[in-house]
Amino acid sequence: MTDTDGLNAMLPYFGRLVETRDIASEIKLMRVELINGGSEAFGEYQPGQFVFLSAFGIGEAPFGIASIPAHGEVLEFAVQRLGSVTTALHEMGEGDLVGVRGPFGRPFPMEVMKGKNLIVLGGGIGGAPLRPVIQTVLESREEYGYLTILWAARKPSLMIFRDELDIWREAPDCELHLTVDESETGWEHDVGLITELLKQVAPSPENAITITCGPPIMIQFVDLMLSEMGFTPEQRYVTLEARMHCGIGKCGRCNLGEKYVCTDGPVFSMDEVEDLLEGFL
Ligand SMILES: Cc1cc2nc3c(=O)[nH]c(=O)nc-3n(C[C@H](O)[C@H](O)[C@H](O)COP(=O)(O)OP(=O)(O)OC[C@H]3O[C@@H](n4cnc5c(N)ncnc54)[C@H](O)[C@@H]3O)c2cc1C
Ligand code: FES
């Protein structure tokens, strides 16, 4: 893992874009190959960790890693176009160079999750850091319990990884439920908030862990519902976003009470942060 105490953690590796393609409206999958070192640091990155990608001359921004090492050395990111850095990344093509700083952050406790039923709830671009959790479970299917995926977006055209959903749906001991706030032509799945879907699916808290990532309002209401369904704070994991600058616990930009989202998180169990989230989400 990257030396988060030293200056090295502020120096990016060079990465080359080996593929970039649209996976939803204004969201691109960017596949990056490291070209001047970094293979040691990235040899064992884990689901839930993130990097800073830089567009040279423009700036850098944090992104969850959306791939797993078992699928090869190329790192994958789902990047939604918002402002200057993400627009610059969207305008790049295959062969272009980016900076890659990381991997940072506390990952999902995949060891703790072994043998447990997992309920994964992803909303919009928040699904990006959840894809490696799903991939890890599908790679080592016998080590985890039943997998329930609730996947949501504002509109079908904003739903990420649609070309992989059939693989998830057809995987053993796995069920996938899709919903959008607003339908579009050809949509054949649920329409409504993810909380309505969660109520319908009604997963059991017995021997289960939930993992939620999405817009703050979604996290807030999903977490409340999970709590009402009987999932204890220790069973409920979230991955949080915050404004970040350094990513290594030095700049104080990403405070959550006494904690730093960049180093203590971005993955937290609710028993660690429940009291701190008011005003943060
Ligand atoms: C740990 C972590 C993981 C992330 N993973 C992903 C990912 O996988 N894919 C992805 O597309 N994005 C991800 N993001 C968000 C991404 O970092 C921002 O979209 C990016 O910084 C925007 O940079 P920009 O220069 O394009 O836009 P800016 O010009 O910086 O901002 C554009 C707009 O977005 C708002 N904004 C910027 N950053 C954030 C933020 N962190 N939270 C809320 N609002 C913000 C700004 O207020 C502004 O309105 C992640 C953020 C964090 C902290
Ligand atoms: S981003 Fe600098 S302390 Fe977290």
PDB file of N, CA, C and O and ligand atoms in Angstrom, residues 50 61-64 78-80 82-87 125 128-129 240-244 266, ligand 1:
ATOM      1  N   PHE A  50      -9.617   4.148  -3.047  1.00  0.00           N
ATOM      2  CA  PHE A  50      -9.757   5.150  -4.097  1.00  0.00           C
ATOM      3  C   PHE A  50      -8.392   5.683  -4.497  1.00  0.00           C
ATOM      4  O   PHE A  50      -7.381   5.422  -3.832  1.00  0.00           O
ATOM      5  N   ALA A  61      -8.594  14.735  -8.952  1.00  0.00           N
ATOM      6  CA  ALA A  61      -9.834  14.499  -8.207  1.00  0.00           C
ATOM      7  C   ALA A  61      -9.863  13.029  -7.780  1.00  0.00           C
ATOM      8  O   ALA A  61      -9.277  12.173  -8.452  1.00  0.00           O
ATOM      9  N   PRO A  62     -10.546  12.767  -6.631  1.00  0.00           N
ATOM     10  CA  PRO A  62     -10.605  11.370  -6.155  1.00  0.00           C
ATOM     11  C   PRO A  62     -11.676  10.535  -6.865  1.00  0.00           C
ATOM     12  O   PRO A  62     -12.760  11.035  -7.157  1.00  0.00           O
ATOM     13  N   PHE A  63     -11.348   9.272  -7.099  1.00  0.00           N
ATOM     14  CA  PHE A  63     -12.287   8.327  -7.720  1.00  0.00           C
ATOM     15  C   PHE A  63     -12.127   6.962  -7.073  1.00  0.00           C
ATOM     16  O   PHE A  63     -10.993   6.509  -6.845  1.00  0.00           O
ATOM     17  N   GLY A  64     -13.250   6.311  -6.807  1.00  0.00           N
ATOM     18  CA  GLY A  64     -13.203   4.945  -6.288  1.00  0.00           C
ATOM     19  C   GLY A  64     -12.660   4.012  -7.359  1.00  0.00           C
ATOM     20  O   GLY A  64     -12.971   4.177  -8.537  1.00  0.00           O
ATOM     21  N   ALA A  78     -15.100   4.570 -13.052  1.00  0.00           N
ATOM     22  CA  ALA A  78     -16.295   5.123 -13.698  1.00  0.00           C
ATOM     23  C   ALA A  78     -16.300   6.608 -13.358  1.00  0.00           C
ATOM     24  O   ALA A  78     -16.390   6.976 -12.182  1.00  0.00           O
ATOM     25  N   VAL A  79     -16.167   7.434 -14.374  1.00  0.00           N
ATOM     26  CA  VAL A  79     -15.996   8.875 -14.135  1.00  0.00           C
ATOM     27  C   VAL A  79     -17.189   9.643 -14.694  1.00  0.00           C
ATOM     28  O   VAL A  79     -17.474   9.589 -15.896  1.00  0.00           O
ATOM     29  N   GLN A  80     -17.868  10.335 -13.801  1.00  0.00           N
ATOM     30  CA  GLN A  80     -19.015  11.151 -14.208  1.00  0.00           C
ATOM     31  C   GLN A  80     -18.557  12.576 -14.463  1.00  0.00           C
ATOM     32  O   GLN A  80     -17.896  13.177 -13.610  1.00  0.00           O
ATOM     33  N   LEU A  82     -18.532  16.300 -14.323  1.00  0.00           N
ATOM     34  CA  LEU A  82     -19.155  17.313 -13.473  1.00  0.00           C
ATOM     35  C   LEU A  82     -18.524  18.683 -13.699  1.00  0.00           C
ATOM     36  O   LEU A  82     -19.184  19.642 -14.035  1.00  0.00           O
ATOM     37  N   GLY A  83     -17.214  18.778 -13.449  1.00  0.00           N
ATOM     38  CA  GLY A  83     -16.526  20.074 -13.532  1.00  0.00           C
ATOM     39  C   GLY A  83     -15.242  19.944 -14.321  1.00  0.00           C
ATOM     40  O   GLY A  83     -15.127  19.118 -15.229  1.00  0.00           O
ATOM     41  N   SER A  84     -14.227  20.726 -13.941  1.00  0.00           N
ATOM     42  CA  SER A  84     -13.046  20.847 -14.795  1.00  0.00           C
ATOM     43  C   SER A  84     -12.243  19.546 -14.944  1.00  0.00           C
ATOM     44  O   SER A  84     -11.889  19.147 -16.051  1.00  0.00           O
ATOM     45  N   VAL A  85     -11.958  18.862 -13.820  1.00  0.00           N
ATOM     46  CA  VAL A  85     -11.118  17.657 -13.920  1.00  0.00           C
ATOM     47  C   VAL A  85     -11.865  16.546 -14.664  1.00  0.00           C
ATOM     48  O   VAL A  85     -11.320  15.914 -15.581  1.00  0.00           O
ATOM     49  N   THR A  86     -13.102  16.320 -14.291  1.00  0.00           N
ATOM     50  CA  THR A  86     -13.838  15.214 -14.920  1.00  0.00           C
ATOM     51  C   THR A  86     -14.106  15.511 -16.402  1.00  0.00           C
ATOM     52  O   THR A  86     -14.096  14.598 -17.228  1.00  0.00           O
ATOM     53  N   THR A  87     -14.285  16.774 -16.750  1.00  0.00           N
ATOM     54  CA  THR A  87     -14.470  17.117 -18.167  1.00  0.00           C
ATOM     55  C   THR A  87     -13.175  16.863 -18.926  1.00  0.00           C
ATOM     56  O   THR A  87     -13.184  16.282 -20.016  1.00  0.00           O
ATOM     57  N   ILE A 125     -23.652   7.033  -9.594  1.00  0.00           N
ATOM     58  CA  ILE A 125     -22.211   6.820  -9.697  1.00  0.00           C
ATOM     59  C   ILE A 125     -21.679   6.169  -8.411  1.00  0.00           C
ATOM     60  O   ILE A 125     -20.591   5.589  -8.398  1.00  0.00           O
ATOM     61  N   ALA A 128     -20.029   2.746  -8.388  1.00  0.00           N
ATOM     62  CA  ALA A 128     -18.666   2.451  -8.883  1.00  0.00           C
ATOM     63  C   ALA A 128     -17.810   1.702  -7.855  1.00  0.00           C
ATOM     64  O   ALA A 128     -17.235   0.655  -8.176  1.00  0.00           O
ATOM     65  N   PRO A 129     -17.699   2.177  -6.594  1.00  0.00           N
ATOM     66  CA  PRO A 129     -16.859   1.436  -5.649  1.00  0.00           C
ATOM     67  C   PRO A 129     -17.494   0.139  -5.147  1.00  0.00           C
ATOM     68  O   PRO A 129     -16.831  -0.639  -4.451  1.00  0.00           O
ATOM     69  N   LEU A 240     -18.395   6.816   2.066  1.00  0.00           N
ATOM     70  CA  LEU A 240     -18.757   8.232   2.039  1.00  0.00           C
ATOM     71  C   LEU A 240     -17.858   9.019   1.099  1.00  0.00           C
ATOM     72  O   LEU A 240     -16.697   8.677   0.892  1.00  0.00           O
ATOM     73  N   GLU A 241     -18.417  10.106   0.579  1.00  0.00           N
ATOM     74  CA  GLU A 241     -17.614  11.053  -0.209  1.00  0.00           C
ATOM     75  C   GLU A 241     -17.459  12.334   0.587  1.00  0.00           C
ATOM     76  O   GLU A 241     -18.358  12.713   1.313  1.00  0.00           O
ATOM     77  N   ALA A 242     -16.299  12.970   0.435  1.00  0.00           N
ATOM     78  CA  ALA A 242     -16.090  14.269   1.070  1.00  0.00           C
ATOM     79  C   ALA A 242     -15.196  15.074   0.154  1.00  0.00           C
ATOM     80  O   ALA A 242     -14.523  14.520  -0.708  1.00  0.00           O
ATOM     81  N   ARG A 243     -15.185  16.381   0.334  1.00  0.00           N
ATOM     82  CA  ARG A 243     -14.202  17.184  -0.383  1.00  0.00           C
ATOM     83  C   ARG A 243     -12.829  16.731   0.087  1.00  0.00           C
ATOM     84  O   ARG A 243     -12.600  16.615   1.292  1.00  0.00           O
ATOM     85  N   MET A 244     -11.933  16.464  -0.833  1.00  0.00           N
ATOM     86  CA  MET A 244     -10.601  15.981  -0.435  1.00  0.00           C
ATOM     87  C   MET A 244      -9.520  16.750  -1.165  1.00  0.00           C
ATOM     88  O   MET A 244      -9.710  17.165  -2.312  1.00  0.00           O
ATOM     89  N   PRO A 266     -12.795   5.688   3.166  1.00  0.00           N
ATOM     90  CA  PRO A 266     -14.179   6.162   3.054  1.00  0.00           C
ATOM     91  C   PRO A 266     -15.223   5.140   3.491  1.00  0.00           C
ATOM     92  O   PRO A 266     -16.389   5.462   3.580  1.00  0.00           O
TER      93      PRO A 266
HETATM   94  C1  LIG B   1     -13.543   8.903  -2.048  1.00  0.00           C
HETATM   95  C2  LIG B   1     -14.236   9.458  -3.281  1.00  0.00           C
HETATM   96  C3  LIG B   1     -14.543   8.609  -4.311  1.00  0.00           C
HETATM   97  C4  LIG B   1     -15.160   9.122  -5.473  1.00  0.00           C
HETATM   98  N1  LIG B   1     -15.439   8.246  -6.492  1.00  0.00           N
HETATM   99  C5  LIG B   1     -15.948   8.716  -7.640  1.00  0.00           C
HETATM  100  C6  LIG B   1     -16.169   7.827  -8.743  1.00  0.00           C
HETATM  101  O1  LIG B   1     -15.902   6.627  -8.682  1.00  0.00           O
HETATM  102  N2  LIG B   1     -16.655   8.363  -9.884  1.00  0.00           N
HETATM  103  C7  LIG B   1     -16.955   9.695 -10.008  1.00  0.00           C
HETATM  104  O2  LIG B   1     -17.404  10.131 -11.089  1.00  0.00           O
HETATM  105  N3  LIG B   1     -16.792  10.547  -8.971  1.00  0.00           N
HETATM  106  C8  LIG B   1     -16.280  10.098  -7.807  1.00  0.00           C
HETATM  107  N4  LIG B   1     -16.067  10.960  -6.749  1.00  0.00           N
HETATM  108  C9  LIG B   1     -16.446  12.381  -6.923  1.00  0.00           C
HETATM  109  C10 LIG B   1     -15.376  13.095  -7.732  1.00  0.00           C
HETATM  110  O3  LIG B   1     -14.199  13.192  -6.953  1.00  0.00           O
HETATM  111  C11 LIG B   1     -15.874  14.509  -8.091  1.00  0.00           C
HETATM  112  O4  LIG B   1     -16.925  14.390  -9.023  1.00  0.00           O
HETATM  113  C12 LIG B   1     -14.758  15.291  -8.719  1.00  0.00           C
HETATM  114  O5  LIG B   1     -13.882  15.708  -7.695  1.00  0.00           O
HETATM  115  C13 LIG B   1     -15.275  16.521  -9.434  1.00  0.00           C
HETATM  116  O6  LIG B   1     -14.149  17.225  -9.920  1.00  0.00           O
HETATM  117  P1  LIG B   1     -14.293  18.281 -11.081  1.00  0.00           P
HETATM  118  O7  LIG B   1     -13.046  19.089 -11.116  1.00  0.00           O
HETATM  119  O8  LIG B   1     -14.706  17.634 -12.359  1.00  0.00           O
HETATM  120  O9  LIG B   1     -15.507  19.154 -10.623  1.00  0.00           O
HETATM  121  P2  LIG B   1     -15.482  20.423  -9.668  1.00  0.00           P
HETATM  122  O10 LIG B   1     -15.328  21.618 -10.544  1.00  0.00           O
HETATM  123  O11 LIG B   1     -14.539  20.239  -8.533  1.00  0.00           O
HETATM  124  O12 LIG B   1     -16.949  20.322  -9.105  1.00  0.00           O
HETATM  125  C14 LIG B   1     -18.115  20.249  -9.951  1.00  0.00           C
HETATM  126  C15 LIG B   1     -19.331  20.211  -9.057  1.00  0.00           C
HETATM  127  O13 LIG B   1     -19.328  19.032  -8.233  1.00  0.00           O
HETATM  128  C16 LIG B   1     -19.318  19.350  -6.860  1.00  0.00           C
HETATM  129  N5  LIG B   1     -18.403  18.397  -6.194  1.00  0.00           N
HETATM  130  C17 LIG B   1     -17.102  18.182  -6.479  1.00  0.00           C
HETATM  131  N6  LIG B   1     -16.584  17.227  -5.695  1.00  0.00           N
HETATM  132  C18 LIG B   1     -17.564  16.826  -4.887  1.00  0.00           C
HETATM  133  C19 LIG B   1     -17.659  15.886  -3.825  1.00  0.00           C
HETATM  134  N7  LIG B   1     -16.633  15.103  -3.435  1.00  0.00           N
HETATM  135  N8  LIG B   1     -18.847  15.776  -3.187  1.00  0.00           N
HETATM  136  C20 LIG B   1     -19.886  16.517  -3.558  1.00  0.00           C
HETATM  137  N9  LIG B   1     -19.881  17.438  -4.558  1.00  0.00           N
HETATM  138  C21 LIG B   1     -18.728  17.591  -5.195  1.00  0.00           C
HETATM  139  C22 LIG B   1     -18.813  20.775  -6.788  1.00  0.00           C
HETATM  140  O14 LIG B   1     -19.361  21.472  -5.674  1.00  0.00           O
HETATM  141  C23 LIG B   1     -19.373  21.371  -8.059  1.00  0.00           C
HETATM  142  O15 LIG B   1     -20.715  21.735  -7.916  1.00  0.00           O
HETATM  143  C24 LIG B   1     -15.485  10.501  -5.575  1.00  0.00           C
HETATM  144  C25 LIG B   1     -15.165  11.350  -4.520  1.00  0.00           C
HETATM  145  C26 LIG B   1     -14.547  10.846  -3.377  1.00  0.00           C
HETATM  146  C27 LIG B   1     -14.208  11.766  -2.254  1.00  0.00           C
END
